[in-house]
Short mmCIF file of C-alpha atoms and ligand atoms in Angstrom, two decimals:
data_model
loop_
_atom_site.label_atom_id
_atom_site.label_comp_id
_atom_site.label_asym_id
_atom_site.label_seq_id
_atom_site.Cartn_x
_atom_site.Cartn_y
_atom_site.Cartn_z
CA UNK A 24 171.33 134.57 26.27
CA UNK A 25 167.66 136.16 26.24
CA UNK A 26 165.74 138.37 28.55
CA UNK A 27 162.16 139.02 27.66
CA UNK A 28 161.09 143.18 27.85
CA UNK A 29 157.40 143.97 28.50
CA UNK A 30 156.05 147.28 28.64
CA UNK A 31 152.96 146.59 30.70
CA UNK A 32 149.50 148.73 30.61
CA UNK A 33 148.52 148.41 26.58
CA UNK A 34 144.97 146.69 25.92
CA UNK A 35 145.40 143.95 23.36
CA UNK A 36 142.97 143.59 20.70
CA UNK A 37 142.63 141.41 17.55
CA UNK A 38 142.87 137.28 16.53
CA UNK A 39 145.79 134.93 18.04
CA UNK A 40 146.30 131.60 16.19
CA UNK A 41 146.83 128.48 18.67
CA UNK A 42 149.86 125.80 18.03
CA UNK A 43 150.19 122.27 18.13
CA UNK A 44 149.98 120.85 21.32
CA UNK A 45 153.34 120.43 23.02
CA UNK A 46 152.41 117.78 25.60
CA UNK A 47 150.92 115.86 22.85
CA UNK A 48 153.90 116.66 20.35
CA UNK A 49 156.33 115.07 22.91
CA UNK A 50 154.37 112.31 23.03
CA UNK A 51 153.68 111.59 19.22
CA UNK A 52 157.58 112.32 18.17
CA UNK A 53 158.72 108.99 20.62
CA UNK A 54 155.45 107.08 19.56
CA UNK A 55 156.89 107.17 15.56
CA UNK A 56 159.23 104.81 16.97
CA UNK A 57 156.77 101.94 17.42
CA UNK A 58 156.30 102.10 12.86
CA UNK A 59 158.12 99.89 10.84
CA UNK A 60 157.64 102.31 7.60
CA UNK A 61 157.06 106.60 7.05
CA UNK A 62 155.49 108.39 9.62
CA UNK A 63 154.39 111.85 9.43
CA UNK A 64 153.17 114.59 11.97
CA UNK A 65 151.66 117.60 10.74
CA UNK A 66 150.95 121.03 13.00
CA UNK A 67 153.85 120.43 15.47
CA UNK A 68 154.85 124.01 17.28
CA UNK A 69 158.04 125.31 16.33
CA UNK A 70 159.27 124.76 20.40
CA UNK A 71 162.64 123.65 21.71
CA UNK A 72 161.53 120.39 22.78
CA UNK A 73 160.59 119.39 19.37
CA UNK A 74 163.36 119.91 18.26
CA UNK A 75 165.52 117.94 21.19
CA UNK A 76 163.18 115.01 20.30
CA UNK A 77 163.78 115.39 16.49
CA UNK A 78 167.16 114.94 17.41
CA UNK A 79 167.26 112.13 19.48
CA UNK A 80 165.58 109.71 17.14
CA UNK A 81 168.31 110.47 14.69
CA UNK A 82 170.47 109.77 17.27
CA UNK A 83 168.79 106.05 17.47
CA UNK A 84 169.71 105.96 13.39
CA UNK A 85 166.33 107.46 12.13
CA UNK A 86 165.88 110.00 9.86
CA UNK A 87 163.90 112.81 10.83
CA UNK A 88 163.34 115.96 9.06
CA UNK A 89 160.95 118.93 10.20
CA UNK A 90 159.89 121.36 7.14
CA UNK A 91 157.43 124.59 7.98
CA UNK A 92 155.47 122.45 11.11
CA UNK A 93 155.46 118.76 9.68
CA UNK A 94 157.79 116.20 10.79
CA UNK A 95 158.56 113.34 8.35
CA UNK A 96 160.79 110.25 10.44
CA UNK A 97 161.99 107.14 8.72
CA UNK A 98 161.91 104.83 12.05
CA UNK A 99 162.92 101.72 9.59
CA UNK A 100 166.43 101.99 10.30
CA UNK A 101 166.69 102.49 14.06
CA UNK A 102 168.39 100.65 16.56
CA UNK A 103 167.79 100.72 20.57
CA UNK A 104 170.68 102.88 21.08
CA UNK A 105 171.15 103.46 25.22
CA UNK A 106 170.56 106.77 25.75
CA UNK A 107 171.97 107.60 29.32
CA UNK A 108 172.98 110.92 29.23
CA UNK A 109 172.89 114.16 26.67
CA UNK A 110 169.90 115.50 25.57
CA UNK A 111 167.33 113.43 27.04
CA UNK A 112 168.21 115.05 30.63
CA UNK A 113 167.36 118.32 28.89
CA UNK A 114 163.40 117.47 28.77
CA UNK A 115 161.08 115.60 30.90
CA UNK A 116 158.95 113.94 28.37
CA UNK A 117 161.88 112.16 27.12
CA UNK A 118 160.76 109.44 29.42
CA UNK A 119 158.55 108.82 26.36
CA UNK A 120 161.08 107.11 24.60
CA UNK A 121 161.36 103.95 27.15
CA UNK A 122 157.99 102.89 26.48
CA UNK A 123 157.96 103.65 22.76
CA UNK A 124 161.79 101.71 22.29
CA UNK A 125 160.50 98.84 24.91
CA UNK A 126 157.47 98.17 22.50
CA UNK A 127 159.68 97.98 19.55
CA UNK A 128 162.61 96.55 20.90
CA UNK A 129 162.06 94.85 23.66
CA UNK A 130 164.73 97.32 25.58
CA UNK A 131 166.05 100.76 26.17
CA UNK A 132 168.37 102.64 28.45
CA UNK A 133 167.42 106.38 29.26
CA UNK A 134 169.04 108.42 31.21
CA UNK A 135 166.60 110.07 34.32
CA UNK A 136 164.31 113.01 32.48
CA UNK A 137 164.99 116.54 33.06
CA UNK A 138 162.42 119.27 33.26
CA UNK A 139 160.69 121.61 35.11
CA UNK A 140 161.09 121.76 38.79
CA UNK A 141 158.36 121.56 40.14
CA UNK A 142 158.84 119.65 43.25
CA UNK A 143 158.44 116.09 43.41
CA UNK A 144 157.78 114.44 40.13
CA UNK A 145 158.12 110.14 40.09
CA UNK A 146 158.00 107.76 37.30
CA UNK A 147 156.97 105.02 39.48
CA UNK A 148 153.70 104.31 38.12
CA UNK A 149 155.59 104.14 34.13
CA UNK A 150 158.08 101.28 35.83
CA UNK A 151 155.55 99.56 37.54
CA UNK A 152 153.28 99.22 34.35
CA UNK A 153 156.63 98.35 32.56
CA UNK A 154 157.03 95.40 35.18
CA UNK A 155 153.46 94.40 34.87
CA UNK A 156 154.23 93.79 30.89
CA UNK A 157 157.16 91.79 32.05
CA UNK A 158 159.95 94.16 31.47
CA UNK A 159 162.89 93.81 33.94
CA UNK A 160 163.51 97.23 35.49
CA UNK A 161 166.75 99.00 36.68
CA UNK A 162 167.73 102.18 37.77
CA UNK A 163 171.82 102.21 36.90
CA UNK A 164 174.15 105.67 37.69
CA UNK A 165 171.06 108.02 36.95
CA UNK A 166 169.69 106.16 33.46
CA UNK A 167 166.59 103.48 33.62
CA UNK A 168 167.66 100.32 31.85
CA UNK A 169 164.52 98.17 30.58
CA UNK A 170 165.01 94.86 29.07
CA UNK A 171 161.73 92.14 28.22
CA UNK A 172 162.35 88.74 26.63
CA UNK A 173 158.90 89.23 25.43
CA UNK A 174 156.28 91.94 26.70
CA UNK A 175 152.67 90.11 27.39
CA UNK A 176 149.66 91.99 28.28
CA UNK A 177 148.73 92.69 31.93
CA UNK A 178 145.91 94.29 33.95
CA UNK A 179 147.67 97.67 35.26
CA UNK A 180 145.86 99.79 37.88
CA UNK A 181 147.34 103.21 38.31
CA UNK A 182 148.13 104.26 41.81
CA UNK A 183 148.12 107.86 40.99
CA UNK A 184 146.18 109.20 37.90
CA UNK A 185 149.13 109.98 35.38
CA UNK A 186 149.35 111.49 31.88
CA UNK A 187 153.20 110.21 31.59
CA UNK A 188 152.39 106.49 32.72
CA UNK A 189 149.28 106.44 30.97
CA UNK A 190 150.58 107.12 27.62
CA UNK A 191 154.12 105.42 28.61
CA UNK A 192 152.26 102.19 29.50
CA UNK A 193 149.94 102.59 25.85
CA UNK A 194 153.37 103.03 23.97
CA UNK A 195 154.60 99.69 24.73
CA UNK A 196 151.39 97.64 25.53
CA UNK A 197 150.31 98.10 21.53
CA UNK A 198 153.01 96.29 20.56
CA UNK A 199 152.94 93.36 23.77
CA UNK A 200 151.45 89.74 23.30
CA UNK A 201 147.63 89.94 24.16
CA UNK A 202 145.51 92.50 26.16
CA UNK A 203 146.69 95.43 28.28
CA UNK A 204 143.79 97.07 30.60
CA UNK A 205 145.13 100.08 32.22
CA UNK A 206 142.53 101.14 35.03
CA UNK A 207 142.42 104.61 36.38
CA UNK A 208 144.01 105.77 33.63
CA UNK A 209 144.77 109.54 32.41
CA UNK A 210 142.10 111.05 30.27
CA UNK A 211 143.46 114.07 28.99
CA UNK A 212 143.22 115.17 25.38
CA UNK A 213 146.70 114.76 24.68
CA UNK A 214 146.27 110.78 25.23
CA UNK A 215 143.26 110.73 23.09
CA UNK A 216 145.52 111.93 20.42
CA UNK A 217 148.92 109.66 21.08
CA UNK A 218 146.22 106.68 20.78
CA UNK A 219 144.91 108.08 17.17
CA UNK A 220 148.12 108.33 15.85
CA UNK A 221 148.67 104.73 17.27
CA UNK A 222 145.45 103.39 16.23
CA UNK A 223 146.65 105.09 12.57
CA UNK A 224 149.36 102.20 12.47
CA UNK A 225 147.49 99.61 13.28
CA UNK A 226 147.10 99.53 17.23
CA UNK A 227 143.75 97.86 18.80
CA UNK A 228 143.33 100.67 21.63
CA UNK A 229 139.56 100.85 22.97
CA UNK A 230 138.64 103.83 26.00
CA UNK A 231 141.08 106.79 25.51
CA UNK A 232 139.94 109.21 26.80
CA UNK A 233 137.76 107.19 29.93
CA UNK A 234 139.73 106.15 32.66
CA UNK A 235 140.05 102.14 31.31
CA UNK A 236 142.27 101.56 28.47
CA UNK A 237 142.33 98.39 26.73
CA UNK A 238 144.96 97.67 23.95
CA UNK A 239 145.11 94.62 21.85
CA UNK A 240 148.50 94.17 21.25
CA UNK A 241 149.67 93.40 17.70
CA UNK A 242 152.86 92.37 15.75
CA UNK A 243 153.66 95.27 13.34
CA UNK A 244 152.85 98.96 13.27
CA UNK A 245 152.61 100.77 9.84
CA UNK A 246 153.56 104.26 8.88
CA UNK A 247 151.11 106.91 8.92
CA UNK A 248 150.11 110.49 9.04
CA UNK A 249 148.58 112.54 11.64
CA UNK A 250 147.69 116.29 12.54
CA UNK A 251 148.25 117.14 15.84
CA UNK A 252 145.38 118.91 18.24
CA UNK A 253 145.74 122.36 18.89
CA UNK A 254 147.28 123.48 22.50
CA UNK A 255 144.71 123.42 25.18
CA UNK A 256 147.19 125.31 27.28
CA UNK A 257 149.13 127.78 24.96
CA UNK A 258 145.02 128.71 24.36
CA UNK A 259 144.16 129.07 28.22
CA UNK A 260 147.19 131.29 28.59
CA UNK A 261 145.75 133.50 25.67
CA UNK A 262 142.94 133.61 27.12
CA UNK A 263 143.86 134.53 30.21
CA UNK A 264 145.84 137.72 28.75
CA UNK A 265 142.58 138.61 27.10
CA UNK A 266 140.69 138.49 30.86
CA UNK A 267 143.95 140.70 32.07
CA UNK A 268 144.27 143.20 29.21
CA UNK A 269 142.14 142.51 26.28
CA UNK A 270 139.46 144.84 24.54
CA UNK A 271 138.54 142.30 22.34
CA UNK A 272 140.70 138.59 21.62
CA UNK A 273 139.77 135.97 19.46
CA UNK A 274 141.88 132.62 20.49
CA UNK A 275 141.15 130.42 16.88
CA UNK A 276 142.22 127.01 16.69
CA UNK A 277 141.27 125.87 19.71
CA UNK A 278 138.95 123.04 21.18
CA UNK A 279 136.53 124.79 23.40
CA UNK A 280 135.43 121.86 25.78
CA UNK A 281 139.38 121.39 26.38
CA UNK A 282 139.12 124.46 28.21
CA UNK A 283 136.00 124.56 29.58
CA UNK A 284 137.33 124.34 33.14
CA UNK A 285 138.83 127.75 32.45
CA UNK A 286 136.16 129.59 30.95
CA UNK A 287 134.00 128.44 33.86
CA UNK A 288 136.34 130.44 35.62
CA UNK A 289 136.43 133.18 33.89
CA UNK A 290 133.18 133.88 33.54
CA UNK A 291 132.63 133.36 37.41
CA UNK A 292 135.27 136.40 37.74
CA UNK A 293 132.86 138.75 35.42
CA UNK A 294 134.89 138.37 32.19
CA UNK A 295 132.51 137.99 28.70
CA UNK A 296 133.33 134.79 26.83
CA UNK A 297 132.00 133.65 23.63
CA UNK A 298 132.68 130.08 22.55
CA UNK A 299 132.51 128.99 18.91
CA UNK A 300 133.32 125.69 16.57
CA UNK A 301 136.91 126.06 17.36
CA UNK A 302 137.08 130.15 18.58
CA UNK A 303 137.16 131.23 21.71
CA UNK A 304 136.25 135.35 22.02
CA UNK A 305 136.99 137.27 25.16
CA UNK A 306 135.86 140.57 26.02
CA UNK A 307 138.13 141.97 29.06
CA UNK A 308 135.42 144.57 30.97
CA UNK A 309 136.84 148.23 30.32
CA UNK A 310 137.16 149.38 33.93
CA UNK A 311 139.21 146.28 34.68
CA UNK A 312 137.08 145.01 37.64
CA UNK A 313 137.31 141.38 38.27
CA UNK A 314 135.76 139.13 40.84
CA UNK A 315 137.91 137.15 43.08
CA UNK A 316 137.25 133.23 43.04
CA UNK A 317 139.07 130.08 44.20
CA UNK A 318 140.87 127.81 42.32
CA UNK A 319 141.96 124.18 42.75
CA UNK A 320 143.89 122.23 40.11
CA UNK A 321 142.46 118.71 39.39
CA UNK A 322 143.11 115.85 36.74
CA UNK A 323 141.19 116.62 33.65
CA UNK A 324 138.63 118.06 32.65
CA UNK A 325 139.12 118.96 35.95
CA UNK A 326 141.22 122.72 35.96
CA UNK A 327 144.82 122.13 34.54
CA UNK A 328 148.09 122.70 36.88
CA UNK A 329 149.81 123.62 33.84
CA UNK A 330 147.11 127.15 34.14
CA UNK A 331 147.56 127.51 37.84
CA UNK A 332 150.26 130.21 37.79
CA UNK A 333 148.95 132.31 35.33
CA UNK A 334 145.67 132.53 36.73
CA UNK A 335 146.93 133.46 39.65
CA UNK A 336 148.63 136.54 38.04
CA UNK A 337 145.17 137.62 36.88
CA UNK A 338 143.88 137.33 40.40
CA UNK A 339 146.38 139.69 41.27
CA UNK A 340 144.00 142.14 39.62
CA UNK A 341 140.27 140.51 41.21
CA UNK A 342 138.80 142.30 43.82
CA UNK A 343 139.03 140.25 47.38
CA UNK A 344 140.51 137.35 48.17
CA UNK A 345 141.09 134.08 45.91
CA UNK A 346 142.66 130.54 46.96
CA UNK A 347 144.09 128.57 44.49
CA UNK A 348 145.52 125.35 45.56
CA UNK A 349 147.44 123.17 43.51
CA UNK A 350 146.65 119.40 44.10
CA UNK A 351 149.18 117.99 41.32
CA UNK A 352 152.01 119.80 42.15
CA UNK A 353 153.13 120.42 45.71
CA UNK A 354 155.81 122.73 44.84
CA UNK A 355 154.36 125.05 41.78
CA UNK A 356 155.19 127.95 43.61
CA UNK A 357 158.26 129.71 42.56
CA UNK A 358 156.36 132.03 40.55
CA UNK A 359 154.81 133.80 43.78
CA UNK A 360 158.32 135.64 44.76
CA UNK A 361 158.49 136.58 41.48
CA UNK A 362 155.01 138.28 41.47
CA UNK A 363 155.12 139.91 44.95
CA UNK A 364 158.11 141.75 43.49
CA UNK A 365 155.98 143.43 40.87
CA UNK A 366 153.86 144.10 44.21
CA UNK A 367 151.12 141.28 44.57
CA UNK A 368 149.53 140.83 47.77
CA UNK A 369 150.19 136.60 47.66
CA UNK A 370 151.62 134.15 50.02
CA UNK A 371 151.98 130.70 49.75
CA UNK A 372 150.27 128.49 52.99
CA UNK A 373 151.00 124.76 51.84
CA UNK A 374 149.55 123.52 48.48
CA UNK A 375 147.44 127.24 48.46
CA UNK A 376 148.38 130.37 47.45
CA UNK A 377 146.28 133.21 48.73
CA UNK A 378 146.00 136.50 46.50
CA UNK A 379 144.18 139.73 47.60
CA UNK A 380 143.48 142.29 45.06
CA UNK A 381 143.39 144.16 43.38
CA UNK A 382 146.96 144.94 43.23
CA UNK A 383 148.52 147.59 40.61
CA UNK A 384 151.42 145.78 39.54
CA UNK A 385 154.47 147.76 38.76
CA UNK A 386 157.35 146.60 36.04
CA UNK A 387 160.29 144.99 38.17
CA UNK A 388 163.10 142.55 37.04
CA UNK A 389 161.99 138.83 37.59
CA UNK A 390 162.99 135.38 36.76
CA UNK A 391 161.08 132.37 35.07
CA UNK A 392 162.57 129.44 37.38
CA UNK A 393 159.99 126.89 34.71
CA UNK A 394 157.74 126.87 31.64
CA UNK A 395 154.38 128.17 33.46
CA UNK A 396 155.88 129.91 36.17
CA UNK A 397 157.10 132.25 33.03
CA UNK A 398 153.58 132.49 31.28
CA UNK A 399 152.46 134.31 34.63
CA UNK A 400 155.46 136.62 34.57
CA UNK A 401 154.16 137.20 30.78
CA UNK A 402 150.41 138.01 32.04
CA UNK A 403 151.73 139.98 35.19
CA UNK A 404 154.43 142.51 32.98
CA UNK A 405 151.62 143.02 30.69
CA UNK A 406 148.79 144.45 33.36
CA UNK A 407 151.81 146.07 35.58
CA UNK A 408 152.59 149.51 35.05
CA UNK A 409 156.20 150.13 33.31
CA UNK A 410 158.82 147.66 32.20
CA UNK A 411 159.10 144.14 33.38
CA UNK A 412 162.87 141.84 32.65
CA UNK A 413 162.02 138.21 32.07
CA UNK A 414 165.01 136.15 32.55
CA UNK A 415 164.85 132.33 32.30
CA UNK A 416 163.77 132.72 28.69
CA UNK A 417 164.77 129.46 27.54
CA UNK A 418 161.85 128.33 29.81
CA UNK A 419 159.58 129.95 27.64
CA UNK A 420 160.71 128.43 24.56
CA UNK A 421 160.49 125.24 25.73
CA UNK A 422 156.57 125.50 25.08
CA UNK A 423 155.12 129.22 23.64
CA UNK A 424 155.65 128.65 19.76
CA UNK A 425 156.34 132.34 18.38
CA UNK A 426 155.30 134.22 22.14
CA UNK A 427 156.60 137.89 20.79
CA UNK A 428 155.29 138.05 17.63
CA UNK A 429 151.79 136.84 18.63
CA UNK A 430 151.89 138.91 21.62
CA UNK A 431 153.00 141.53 19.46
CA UNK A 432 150.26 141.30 16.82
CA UNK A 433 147.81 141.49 20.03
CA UNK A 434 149.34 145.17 20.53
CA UNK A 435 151.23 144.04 23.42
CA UNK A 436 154.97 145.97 23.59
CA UNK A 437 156.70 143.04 24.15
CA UNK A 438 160.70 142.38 22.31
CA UNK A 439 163.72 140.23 23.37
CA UNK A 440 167.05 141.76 24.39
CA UNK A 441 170.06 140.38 24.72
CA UNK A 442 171.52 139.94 28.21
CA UNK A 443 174.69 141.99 29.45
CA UNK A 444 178.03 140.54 31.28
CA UNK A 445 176.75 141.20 34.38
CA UNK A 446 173.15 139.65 33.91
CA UNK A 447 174.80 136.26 32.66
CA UNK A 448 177.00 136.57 36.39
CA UNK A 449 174.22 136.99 38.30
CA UNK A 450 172.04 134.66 36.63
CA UNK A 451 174.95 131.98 36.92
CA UNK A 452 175.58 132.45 40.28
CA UNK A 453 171.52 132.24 41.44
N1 EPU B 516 153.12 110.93 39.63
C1 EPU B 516 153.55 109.96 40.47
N2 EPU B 516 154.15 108.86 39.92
C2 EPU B 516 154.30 108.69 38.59
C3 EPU B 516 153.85 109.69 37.74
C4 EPU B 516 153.25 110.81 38.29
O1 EPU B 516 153.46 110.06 41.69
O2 EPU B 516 154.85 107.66 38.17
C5 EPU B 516 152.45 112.13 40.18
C6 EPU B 516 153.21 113.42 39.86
O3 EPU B 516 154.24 113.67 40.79
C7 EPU B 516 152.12 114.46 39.88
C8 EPU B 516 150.90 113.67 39.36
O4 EPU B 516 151.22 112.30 39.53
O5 EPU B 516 151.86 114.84 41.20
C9 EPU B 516 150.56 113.92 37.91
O6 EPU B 516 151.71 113.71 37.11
P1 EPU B 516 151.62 113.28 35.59
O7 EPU B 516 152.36 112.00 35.42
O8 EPU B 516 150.22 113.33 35.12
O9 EPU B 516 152.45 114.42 34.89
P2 EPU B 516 153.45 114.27 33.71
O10 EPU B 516 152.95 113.25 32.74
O11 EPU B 516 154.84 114.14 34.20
C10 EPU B 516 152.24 115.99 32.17
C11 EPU B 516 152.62 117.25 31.48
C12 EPU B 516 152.77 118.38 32.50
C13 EPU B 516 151.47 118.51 33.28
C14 EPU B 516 151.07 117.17 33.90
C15 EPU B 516 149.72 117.20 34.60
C16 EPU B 516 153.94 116.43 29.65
C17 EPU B 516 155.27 116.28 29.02
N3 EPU B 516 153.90 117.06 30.81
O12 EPU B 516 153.32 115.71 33.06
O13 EPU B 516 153.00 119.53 31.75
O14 EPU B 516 151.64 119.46 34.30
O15 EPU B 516 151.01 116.16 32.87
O16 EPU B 516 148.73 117.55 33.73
O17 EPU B 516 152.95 116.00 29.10
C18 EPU B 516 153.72 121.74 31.40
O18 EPU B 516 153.27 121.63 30.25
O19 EPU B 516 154.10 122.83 31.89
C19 EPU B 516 153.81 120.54 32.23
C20 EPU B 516 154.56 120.48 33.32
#
């Protein structure tokens, strides 16, 4: 076991390269399923839950091999093997692989998705587009079983706009008799991409992308290959870094309207942003001085949840008072202890945390209790002055490809250390 060391206070300068996207990698792994021959997935991030996934569909009999960042599967060979328990607890978008094995086999049994806690977080709307398609439903000592004599088309409306249902419902509509219309569907960039790769096989899917989805279902789905888009979020958390400590930061390989939300932002707080083809350049100012603003999460291209906690580490450092309330997640909080420790002025009043700054953060020992919630411990150890302990590193893994070296390359003192006896106790026990 891991803890993450950050000496805080050095500017970072110079060009970070952006990764695959990992909500759209654990999306496109499950969706290979749904091919009858060779699929292939080119630019995936070298991440933890890659590698779960990898492992699971060679646990349903198909070979899957990942050399440098492309991932070659053989889904010919696969069976609907139930899947109640093991490694699909350990990630949450392992819920992917009920719609992708209901589309090809007409069943599945997976075991209740793990994740990151962060409060609440239903599959209601995946099982009632399931239903709709005529799937038969059950939830059985913790695992969802999912069994369809035949899946037929069906109008879905989404109760709640969801990235998970939307691209659950596409994974096993392509393959149902007839047309599927889902209606207030997701439009994030990630299910623009799951429906390329589909639409590479052979799907009929019109309106990714727009909140109505319709999808033609068909018989077969071919092999195919497909480059994954780069990491809207991995970017934005760059990009915040270079707001909080950079001189100058280029963020390449990155789509700039994914992030447009956040550079809004940015630029209302005083920071310089230049956006290019696929470069986004960020000049932090040299005295530091940031504006305050407020800050409320929305569906896209609304601004992302998955950015909410560490932009509110750079608030830390904006001069007045910012809101930003979280409308996704009720419960994306557990980063705020963590950064009043380093000495932010924040409290948390509902859905809203409330930051007055600017605050000189000081290096303390902290915990990443989820994926994001460590990203702002990242931004926060590198503006605070001394040395900040990130435990909860496997967090982290599960989605910053490479975090040290790039961080490291940026001229950020940043290494990994290994934890002692007593760390491992304490972090047991908490
Ligand atoms: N919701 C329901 N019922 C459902 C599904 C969702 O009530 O059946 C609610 C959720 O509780 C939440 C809201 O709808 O309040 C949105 O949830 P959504 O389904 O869109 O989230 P998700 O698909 O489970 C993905 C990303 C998250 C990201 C959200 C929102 C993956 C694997 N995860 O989750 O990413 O926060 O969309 O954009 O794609 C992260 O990367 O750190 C992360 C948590």
């Amino acid at each position: 076991m891991e803890k993450l060391m950050i000496e805080g206070g050095y500017p970072l300068e110079g060009t970070v390269h952006i990764s695959g996207a990992k909500n759209s990698a654990v999306a496109l792994i499950p969706a290979a399923i749904l091919a009858e021959s060779k699929v292939t997935i080119d630019g995936l991030p070298n991440i933890s839950d890659v590698h779960l996934l990898r492992e699971l569909l060679e646990e349903i009999g198909g070979a899957a091999s990942l050399e440098e960042k492309t991932l070659t599967v053989h889904p010919e060979k696969m069976i609907p093997m139930p899947l109640p328990n093991g490694k699909v607890k350990k990630l949450r978008a392992s819920y992917y692989l009920m719609g992708a094995m209901l589309g090809r086999f007409k069943k599945a049994v997976i075991g209740l998705p793990g994740g990151c806690n962060l409060g609440p977080r239903p599959i209601d709307q995946h099982i009632k587009g399931f239903e709709a398609l005529g799937a038969k439903v059950t939830n059985e000592q913790g695992a969802i079983y999912l069994r369809a004599d035949e899946l037929k088309g069906a109008r879905i409306y989404l109760d709640v706009v969801s990235v998970g249902a939307t691209i659950n419902i596409m994974l096993a509509a392509v393959r149902a008799k007839g047309r599927t219309i889902i209606e207030n569907a997701a439009k994030e960039p990630e299910i623009i991409d799951v429906a390329t790769l589909l639409s590479s096989m052979g799907a009929k899917i019109k309106g990714a992308g727009t909140d109505v989805i319709r999808i033609d279902g068909v018989d077969t789905l071919n092999g195919c290959s497909h480059s994954i888009i780069p990491d809207r979020i991995e970017a934005g958390t760059y990009m915040i870094l270079g707001a909080a400590m950079g001189k100058e930061v280029v963020v390449d390989n990155v789509i700039p309207q994914h992030v447009e939300s956040l550079i809004a932002k940015l630029r209302e707080m005083g920071i310089s942003i230049e956006a290019n083809e696929d470069q986004v350049v960020i000049r932090g100012n040299e005295e530091r001085k940031l504006k305050s603003v407020d800050v409320k999460t929305l569906v896209y291209p609304g601004f992302p949840t998955d950015l909410q906690q560490p932009f509110t580490s750079l608030l830390t450092n904006a001069e007045g008072t910012s809101i930003v309330t979280d409308t996704i997640y009720s419960a994306r909080f557990k980063h705020i202890d963590e950064l009043r420790r380093m000495g932010a002025n924040v409290k948390v009043e509902g859905r809203s945390a409330i930051i007055n700054g600017p605050a000189q953060l000081e290096g303390a020992k902290v915990k990443a209790s989820d994926l994001r919630a460590g990203a702002s411990l990242v931004v926060a150890g590198l503006m605070a002055k001394g040395v900040t302990e990130i435990s909860g590193l496997e967090h982290i893994d599960r989605g910053y490809e490479e975090l040290v070296e790039k961080l490291s390359t940026l001229g950020a003192k940043i290494w990994r250390e290994g934890l002692d006896q007593e760390e491992i106790k304490e972090l047991k026990s908490s």
